[in-house]
Amino acid sequence: MPVAPEPQGEDLAAWSSALRAQFPIVAGNPGLAYLDSAATAQKPQAVLDVVQEYLTTSNANAGRGTYPWANRTTSLIEETRGRVKAFLDDPDPDTSTVHFVSGTTEGLRRVALDWLVRELREGDEIIVPFADHEANASPWLEAVGALARQGTRVTVLEMPYQSASRDYDTERLAELVSPRTRFVAVTHVHHVYGADMNVHRVRRAVGDDVVLCMDAAQSVGHLPVSMTALDVDFAVFSGHKALALPGSGVVWSRGKRGAAFAPLGWSGTPNTVGIASLGAALDWLDRAGPERIERWTVRLAARLTDGLRTLAPYEVLGCQLSLAEQSSVQQRHGIVTFRHRDIDAADLGFILFSHGFMVRADGLCQGRGGETRSSVRVSLHAYSSREEVDRLLEVLAGLA
Ligand code: PLP
């Protein structure tokens, strides 16, 4: 958690600017604005240093060999497990588990195929958020398909959403839940709308016995994520979105409802250097302060949103009541997705890059219940600057 006193007001801009200098790819390209951190985040020098140091001083396989480099690598993996639990504010690290996977997509699939398939019984029901990321929809269908091939029928129900806010509709969810409901998949922060999906309300709606699996791809590294505060059973995230190397994802499981998670089969050599980078990234995030990163990125997102609302051709997607920085309707994070009335999203992406802005411009990997048209997504991190947002607004205004 934050170690330095929180700066207020303009100091937050100075804080971000000092952090920005720690990201070589950002600092080394002043003419470019990387505004695609929801796709993957840039890496601070401290993470690059740990990668270099690990590979040049201790690189070996883990859990095999008795010489010092191998022992160091084995310890590094165990220590990083503990590091992940502490970072997630795990209330009971002695009973929870952390497994390293390549990322959120693989993690959710492992929960589906290695855990859910073994837990579900004939006649059980699961609830799937089809308007979230595709990675949080297709694995559950794969699991149900595998069970069907074994002769076990499981019913898939669609997570209900509120039509205006796109938040989960927890009243209708509570009506859907029955004694047959065993499992509900949820998302912490939506990758298109940047909205906090109020997972604590989902727990209240489904009761105490249902297993909740949370896709934390867009929250870990961007805001404080507490397993003490959120009563979910699984939290899955991608290291590369949290400043670590690609291939360093996590499945955290509480082990309170049903069997603790363990991947099936022989896993082979872990991504040792990726895991080393994850430990370094979590250390960096703790020093920077996830709460401060959240406040900065929300502030920039609100600035961009407020600017876009003054420009007639743009439509910002998501809850229109929650766009202000201090909204109590539905907290939004550092993601702003929009469309231009007349310019196709892909074309707008190319135009923006011609001005040096790197944004996402396509269908955004939505599940089958999500947006059907492409859009442009701007996603921010600690190293994003107010100047970048203001310059972007100037260019967008020029296209209005
Ligand atoms: N879930 C959400 C909410 C995401 O935003 C993403 C990636 O954008 C994923 C899952 C998939 O993550 P990865 O590609 O790292 O597996």
Coordinates of C-alpha atoms and ligand atoms in Angstrom, one line a residue:
M1 CA 0.0 0.0 0.0
P2 CA 1.2 3.6 -0.4
V3 CA 4.4 4.3 1.4
A4 CA 4.7 8.1 0.9
P5 CA 2.2 10.7 1.9
E6 CA -0.4 11.4 -0.8
P7 CA 0.2 14.5 -2.8
Q8 CA -2.8 16.7 -3.4
G9 CA -3.9 18.8 -6.3
E10 CA -1.2 19.8 -8.7
D11 CA 1.3 17.7 -6.8
L12 CA -0.2 14.6 -8.4
A13 CA 0.8 15.9 -11.8
A14 CA 4.4 16.4 -10.5
W15 CA 4.3 12.9 -9.1
S16 CA 3.1 11.4 -12.4
S17 CA 5.8 13.4 -14.3
A18 CA 8.5 12.0 -12.0
L19 CA 7.2 8.5 -12.6
R20 CA 7.0 9.0 -16.3
A21 CA 10.8 9.6 -16.4
Q22 CA 11.2 6.0 -15.1
F23 CA 9.6 4.5 -18.2
P24 CA 12.3 4.4 -20.9
I25 CA 10.0 3.7 -23.8
V26 CA 7.7 6.6 -22.8
A27 CA 10.5 9.1 -21.9
G28 CA 12.4 8.1 -25.0
N29 CA 9.6 9.0 -27.4
P30 CA 8.4 12.5 -26.5
G31 CA 6.6 12.8 -29.8
L32 CA 4.4 9.8 -29.2
A33 CA 1.6 9.4 -26.7
Y34 CA 1.0 5.8 -25.5
L35 CA -2.7 5.7 -24.6
D36 CA -3.3 2.0 -24.8
S37 CA -2.4 0.8 -21.3
A38 CA -5.5 -1.4 -21.0
A39 CA -4.0 -3.5 -23.8
T40 CA -0.6 -3.7 -22.2
A41 CA 1.3 -1.4 -19.8
Q42 CA 4.8 0.0 -20.3
K43 CA 7.6 -1.2 -18.0
P44 CA 9.5 1.0 -15.5
Q45 CA 13.3 0.8 -15.4
A46 CA 13.1 -1.0 -12.0
V47 CA 11.3 -3.9 -13.7
L48 CA 13.8 -4.0 -16.6
D49 CA 16.7 -3.9 -14.1
V50 CA 15.3 -6.9 -12.2
V51 CA 14.9 -8.8 -15.5
Q52 CA 18.5 -8.0 -16.5
E53 CA 19.8 -8.9 -13.1
Y54 CA 18.0 -12.2 -12.9
L55 CA 19.1 -13.3 -16.3
T56 CA 22.7 -12.3 -15.8
T57 CA 23.1 -13.6 -12.2
S58 CA 20.7 -16.4 -11.4
N59 CA 19.0 -17.8 -14.5
A60 CA 18.2 -21.5 -13.9
N61 CA 15.2 -23.8 -13.8
A62 CA 13.0 -23.9 -10.7
G63 CA 12.2 -26.9 -8.5
R64 CA 15.1 -28.8 -10.2
G65 CA 18.8 -28.8 -9.4
T66 CA 20.5 -28.2 -6.0
Y67 CA 23.0 -25.6 -7.0
P68 CA 22.6 -21.9 -5.9
W69 CA 21.1 -20.5 -9.1
A70 CA 18.4 -23.2 -9.2
N71 CA 17.7 -22.7 -5.4
R72 CA 17.5 -19.0 -5.9
T73 CA 15.1 -19.4 -8.7
T74 CA 12.9 -21.8 -6.7
S75 CA 12.9 -19.3 -3.8
L76 CA 12.1 -16.4 -6.1
I77 CA 8.9 -18.2 -7.3
E78 CA 7.8 -18.9 -3.8
E79 CA 8.6 -15.4 -2.7
T80 CA 6.6 -14.0 -5.6
R81 CA 3.6 -16.1 -4.6
G82 CA 3.8 -14.4 -1.2
R83 CA 4.3 -11.1 -2.8
V84 CA 1.1 -11.5 -4.9
K85 CA -0.9 -12.5 -1.8
A86 CA 0.3 -9.4 0.1
F87 CA -0.4 -7.1 -2.9
L88 CA -3.9 -8.5 -3.2
D89 CA -4.5 -7.9 0.5
D90 CA -5.2 -11.6 1.0
P91 CA -6.8 -12.1 4.4
D92 CA -5.7 -15.7 4.8
P93 CA -2.5 -16.4 2.8
D94 CA -2.0 -19.7 4.6
T95 CA -5.0 -21.3 2.9
S96 CA -5.2 -19.4 -0.4
T97 CA -3.2 -20.4 -3.5
V98 CA -1.3 -18.5 -6.3
H99 CA -0.6 -20.2 -9.6
F100 CA 1.3 -18.6 -12.3
V101 CA -0.2 -18.7 -15.8
S102 CA 0.5 -16.8 -19.0
G103 CA -2.2 -14.2 -18.5
T104 CA -5.9 -13.7 -17.8
T105 CA -7.1 -15.6 -20.8
E106 CA -5.1 -18.7 -19.9
G107 CA -5.9 -18.3 -16.2
L108 CA -9.7 -18.1 -16.7
R109 CA -9.5 -21.2 -19.0
R110 CA -7.5 -23.1 -16.4
V111 CA -10.2 -22.3 -13.8
A112 CA -12.8 -23.4 -16.2
L113 CA -11.2 -26.6 -17.5
D114 CA -9.1 -27.7 -14.4
W115 CA -11.5 -26.7 -11.6
L116 CA -15.0 -25.9 -12.8
V117 CA -15.4 -29.1 -14.8
R118 CA -14.6 -31.2 -11.8
E119 CA -16.9 -29.3 -9.4
L120 CA -20.1 -29.1 -11.5
R121 CA -22.8 -31.8 -11.3
E122 CA -25.8 -32.7 -13.4
G123 CA -28.5 -30.0 -13.3
D124 CA -26.1 -27.2 -12.0
E125 CA -26.3 -23.7 -13.3
I126 CA -23.7 -21.1 -13.9
I127 CA -24.0 -17.4 -14.8
V128 CA -21.7 -15.8 -17.4
P129 CA -21.1 -12.1 -18.2
F130 CA -21.5 -12.1 -22.0
A131 CA -21.1 -8.3 -22.3
D132 CA -17.7 -8.4 -20.7
H133 CA -14.4 -9.5 -22.3
E134 CA -14.5 -12.6 -24.5
A135 CA -11.9 -14.2 -22.3
N136 CA -14.5 -14.2 -19.5
A137 CA -17.2 -15.9 -21.6
S138 CA -15.7 -18.5 -23.8
P139 CA -13.9 -20.6 -21.2
W140 CA -17.1 -21.2 -19.3
L141 CA -18.8 -22.4 -22.4
E142 CA -15.9 -24.7 -23.1
A143 CA -16.2 -26.2 -19.7
V144 CA -19.9 -26.8 -20.1
G145 CA -19.2 -28.3 -23.6
A146 CA -16.7 -30.7 -22.0
L147 CA -19.2 -31.7 -19.3
A148 CA -21.9 -32.3 -22.0
R149 CA -19.6 -34.7 -23.8
Q150 CA -19.3 -36.6 -20.6
G151 CA -23.1 -36.7 -20.3
T152 CA -23.4 -34.0 -17.6
R153 CA -25.9 -31.2 -18.4
V154 CA -25.2 -27.8 -16.9
T155 CA -27.2 -24.7 -17.8
V156 CA -25.6 -21.4 -18.7
L157 CA -27.6 -18.3 -17.7
E158 CA -26.7 -14.8 -19.0
M159 CA -25.6 -12.2 -16.4
P160 CA -28.2 -9.4 -16.5
Y161 CA -27.0 -5.9 -17.1
Q162 CA -28.6 -2.5 -16.5
S163 CA -29.3 -1.0 -19.9
A164 CA -28.2 2.6 -19.2
S165 CA -25.1 2.1 -17.0
R166 CA -24.0 -1.4 -18.3
D167 CA -23.4 -2.3 -14.7
Y168 CA -24.6 -5.7 -13.6
D169 CA -28.3 -5.7 -12.7
T170 CA -28.0 -7.3 -9.2
E171 CA -31.8 -7.2 -8.6
R172 CA -32.4 -9.4 -11.6
L173 CA -29.3 -11.4 -10.8
A174 CA -30.8 -12.2 -7.3
E175 CA -33.9 -13.5 -9.0
L176 CA -31.9 -15.7 -11.4
V177 CA -30.0 -17.4 -8.5
S178 CA -31.4 -20.7 -7.3
P179 CA -30.1 -23.6 -5.2
R180 CA -28.7 -24.9 -8.5
T181 CA -26.5 -21.9 -9.1
R182 CA -22.9 -23.0 -8.4
F183 CA -20.7 -20.4 -10.1
V184 CA -20.8 -16.8 -11.4
A185 CA -18.1 -15.2 -13.5
V186 CA -17.6 -11.4 -13.0
T187 CA -15.3 -8.6 -14.0
H188 CA -13.8 -6.1 -11.6
V189 CA -13.3 -3.2 -14.1
H190 CA -14.9 -3.3 -17.5
H191 CA -12.4 -3.1 -20.4
V192 CA -14.6 -0.9 -22.6
Y193 CA -16.4 1.4 -20.2
G194 CA -13.8 1.6 -17.5
A195 CA -16.6 1.0 -15.0
D196 CA -16.2 -0.7 -11.6
M197 CA -18.7 -3.5 -11.9
N198 CA -19.5 -3.5 -8.2
V199 CA -18.6 -7.0 -7.4
H200 CA -19.4 -6.6 -3.7
R201 CA -23.0 -6.2 -4.8
V202 CA -22.8 -9.4 -6.8
R203 CA -21.7 -11.3 -3.7
R204 CA -24.7 -9.9 -1.8
A205 CA -27.1 -10.8 -4.7
V206 CA -25.9 -14.4 -5.1
G207 CA -25.5 -15.3 -1.4
D208 CA -22.7 -16.9 0.5
D209 CA -22.4 -20.3 -1.2
V210 CA -21.9 -19.5 -4.9
V211 CA -18.4 -19.4 -6.2
L212 CA -17.4 -16.1 -7.7
C213 CA -14.5 -15.9 -10.2
M214 CA -13.3 -12.3 -10.9
D215 CA -11.5 -11.2 -14.0
A216 CA -9.1 -8.5 -12.5
A217 CA -7.2 -7.8 -15.8
Q218 CA -8.2 -4.1 -15.8
S219 CA -7.9 -3.5 -12.0
V220 CA -4.7 -5.0 -10.7
G221 CA -2.0 -2.4 -11.2
H222 CA -4.5 0.4 -11.7
L223 CA -6.2 0.7 -8.3
P224 CA -6.1 -1.0 -4.9
V225 CA -7.5 -4.6 -5.2
S226 CA -8.3 -6.2 -1.9
M227 CA -9.3 -9.8 -1.4
T228 CA -10.2 -8.8 2.1
A229 CA -12.8 -6.4 0.8
L230 CA -14.1 -8.5 -2.0
D231 CA -15.5 -11.9 -1.2
V232 CA -14.5 -13.6 -4.5
D233 CA -13.1 -17.1 -4.7
F234 CA -10.9 -16.5 -7.7
A235 CA -9.0 -13.4 -8.9
V236 CA -7.2 -13.7 -12.3
F237 CA -5.0 -11.1 -13.9
S238 CA -2.3 -10.5 -16.5
G239 CA 1.2 -9.4 -15.3
H240 CA 1.8 -7.5 -18.5
K241 CA -1.1 -5.1 -17.8
A242 CA 0.4 -4.6 -14.3
L243 CA 3.9 -3.4 -15.6
A244 CA 5.5 -6.9 -15.7
L245 CA 6.6 -8.9 -18.7
P246 CA 4.0 -10.7 -20.9
G247 CA 3.5 -14.4 -19.9
S248 CA 3.3 -13.7 -16.2
G249 CA -0.3 -14.0 -15.2
V250 CA -1.9 -15.1 -11.9
V251 CA -4.7 -17.3 -10.7
W252 CA -5.3 -16.5 -7.0
S253 CA -7.9 -18.7 -5.2
R254 CA -9.3 -18.5 -1.7
G255 CA -10.1 -22.1 -1.3
K256 CA -13.1 -21.4 0.9
R257 CA -15.9 -22.8 -1.3
G258 CA -15.1 -26.1 -2.9
A259 CA -11.7 -27.6 -3.6
A260 CA -8.7 -25.3 -3.8
F261 CA -7.6 -24.6 -7.4
A262 CA -4.7 -26.7 -8.7
P263 CA -3.9 -26.9 -12.5
L264 CA -4.3 -30.4 -13.9
G265 CA -1.3 -32.2 -15.3
W266 CA 2.4 -31.5 -15.4
S267 CA 3.0 -27.8 -15.9
G268 CA 6.7 -28.0 -16.9
T269 CA 9.1 -25.1 -16.6
P270 CA 7.6 -21.9 -15.3
N271 CA 8.2 -18.5 -16.8
T272 CA 10.9 -17.7 -14.3
V273 CA 11.9 -14.3 -15.7
G274 CA 8.3 -13.3 -16.1
I275 CA 7.6 -14.2 -12.5
A276 CA 10.8 -12.2 -11.4
S277 CA 9.4 -9.2 -13.4
L278 CA 6.0 -9.6 -11.7
G279 CA 7.6 -9.4 -8.2
A280 CA 9.5 -6.2 -9.3
A281 CA 6.3 -4.7 -10.9
L282 CA 4.3 -5.2 -7.7
D283 CA 7.1 -3.6 -5.6
W284 CA 7.1 -0.7 -8.0
L285 CA 3.3 -0.4 -7.8
D286 CA 3.3 -0.5 -4.1
R287 CA 5.9 2.3 -4.0
A288 CA 3.9 4.4 -6.4
G289 CA 0.7 3.6 -4.6
P290 CA -2.3 2.0 -6.4
E291 CA -4.6 4.4 -4.8
R292 CA -2.7 7.3 -6.2
I293 CA -2.5 5.7 -9.6
E294 CA -6.3 5.3 -9.5
R295 CA -6.8 9.0 -8.6
W296 CA -4.5 10.2 -11.3
T297 CA -6.0 8.0 -14.1
V298 CA -9.6 8.8 -13.0
R299 CA -8.8 12.5 -13.1
L300 CA -7.3 12.3 -16.6
A301 CA -10.3 10.1 -17.8
A302 CA -12.7 12.7 -16.4
R303 CA -10.8 15.5 -18.1
L304 CA -11.0 13.6 -21.5
T305 CA -14.6 12.8 -21.0
D306 CA -15.6 16.3 -20.0
G307 CA -13.7 17.6 -23.1
L308 CA -15.4 15.0 -25.4
R309 CA -18.8 16.0 -24.2
T310 CA -18.4 19.5 -25.5
L311 CA -17.6 18.1 -29.0
A312 CA -20.9 17.3 -30.7
P313 CA -19.8 14.4 -33.0
Y314 CA -18.4 12.3 -30.2
E315 CA -20.4 9.7 -28.2
V316 CA -18.7 8.4 -25.0
L317 CA -19.7 4.8 -24.3
G318 CA -20.9 3.7 -20.8
C319 CA -22.9 5.3 -18.0
Q320 CA -23.5 9.0 -18.8
L321 CA -24.2 9.7 -15.1
S322 CA -20.9 8.5 -13.9
L323 CA -18.5 10.5 -16.0
A324 CA -17.6 13.1 -13.4
E325 CA -14.5 12.4 -11.3
Q326 CA -16.4 12.1 -8.0
S327 CA -19.4 10.2 -9.3
S328 CA -21.2 8.1 -6.8
V329 CA -23.3 6.4 -9.4
Q330 CA -20.7 4.1 -10.7
Q331 CA -17.0 4.6 -10.2
R332 CA -15.1 4.8 -13.5
H333 CA -11.4 4.2 -14.0
G334 CA -8.8 5.3 -16.5
I335 CA -10.5 4.0 -19.7
V336 CA -12.5 6.2 -22.0
T337 CA -14.1 4.7 -25.1
F338 CA -15.9 6.7 -27.8
R339 CA -17.1 6.9 -31.3
H340 CA -17.2 9.7 -33.9
R341 CA -20.6 10.1 -35.6
D342 CA -19.1 10.2 -39.1
I343 CA -15.5 8.8 -38.9
D344 CA -15.1 5.0 -38.7
A345 CA -13.3 3.9 -35.5
A346 CA -10.4 2.2 -37.5
D347 CA -9.9 5.4 -39.6
L348 CA -10.0 7.5 -36.4
G349 CA -7.3 5.2 -35.0
F350 CA -5.1 5.8 -38.0
I351 CA -5.7 9.6 -38.0
L352 CA -4.8 9.7 -34.3
F353 CA -1.6 7.8 -34.9
S354 CA -0.6 10.3 -37.6
H355 CA -0.7 12.8 -34.7
G356 CA 1.4 10.5 -32.5
F357 CA -1.4 9.0 -30.4
M358 CA -1.5 5.2 -29.9
V359 CA -5.0 4.1 -29.0
R360 CA -7.1 1.0 -29.5
A361 CA -9.5 1.2 -32.4
D362 CA -11.6 -1.9 -33.1
G363 CA -14.2 -4.2 -31.6
L364 CA -12.3 -4.5 -28.2
C365 CA -12.7 -8.3 -27.8
Q366 CA -16.2 -7.9 -26.6
G367 CA -18.3 -11.0 -25.6
R368 CA -21.4 -11.8 -27.7
G369 CA -23.6 -9.5 -25.5
G370 CA -21.3 -6.4 -25.8
E371 CA -21.0 -3.5 -28.2
T372 CA -21.5 -4.6 -31.8
R373 CA -19.8 -1.6 -33.4
S374 CA -16.1 -0.7 -33.3
S375 CA -14.9 2.2 -31.1
V376 CA -11.8 4.0 -30.0
R377 CA -10.4 3.4 -26.6
V378 CA -8.0 5.6 -24.7
S379 CA -6.6 4.0 -21.6
L380 CA -4.3 5.7 -19.1
H381 CA -1.7 4.8 -16.5
A382 CA 0.5 6.5 -13.9
Y383 CA 2.8 7.7 -16.7
S384 CA 0.0 9.3 -18.8
S385 CA 0.1 13.1 -18.7
R386 CA -2.4 15.9 -18.7
E387 CA -0.6 17.4 -21.7
E388 CA -1.3 14.2 -23.7
V389 CA -5.0 14.3 -22.9
D390 CA -5.2 18.0 -23.8
R391 CA -3.3 17.5 -27.1
L392 CA -5.6 14.6 -27.9
L393 CA -8.6 16.8 -27.2
E394 CA -7.2 19.4 -29.6
V395 CA -6.8 16.9 -32.4
L396 CA -10.3 15.5 -31.8
A397 CA -11.7 19.0 -31.8
G398 CA -10.1 19.5 -35.1
L399 CA -12.1 16.6 -36.5
A400 CA -15.4 17.7 -35.0
Ligands
PLP1 N1 -10.1 -9.6 -19.4 C1 -10.1 -8.3 -19.6 C2 -11.1 -7.5 -18.8 C3 -9.2 -7.7 -20.5 O1 -9.2 -6.4 -20.7 C4 -8.3 -8.5 -21.1 C5 -7.3 -8.0 -22.1 O2 -7.5 -6.9 -22.6 C6 -8.3 -9.9 -20.9 C7 -9.2 -10.4 -20.0 C8 -7.3 -10.8 -21.6 O3 -6.1 -10.6 -21.1 P1 -4.8 -11.3 -21.7 O4 -4.8 -11.0 -23.2 O5 -3.6 -10.7 -21.0 O6 -4.9 -12.8 -21.5

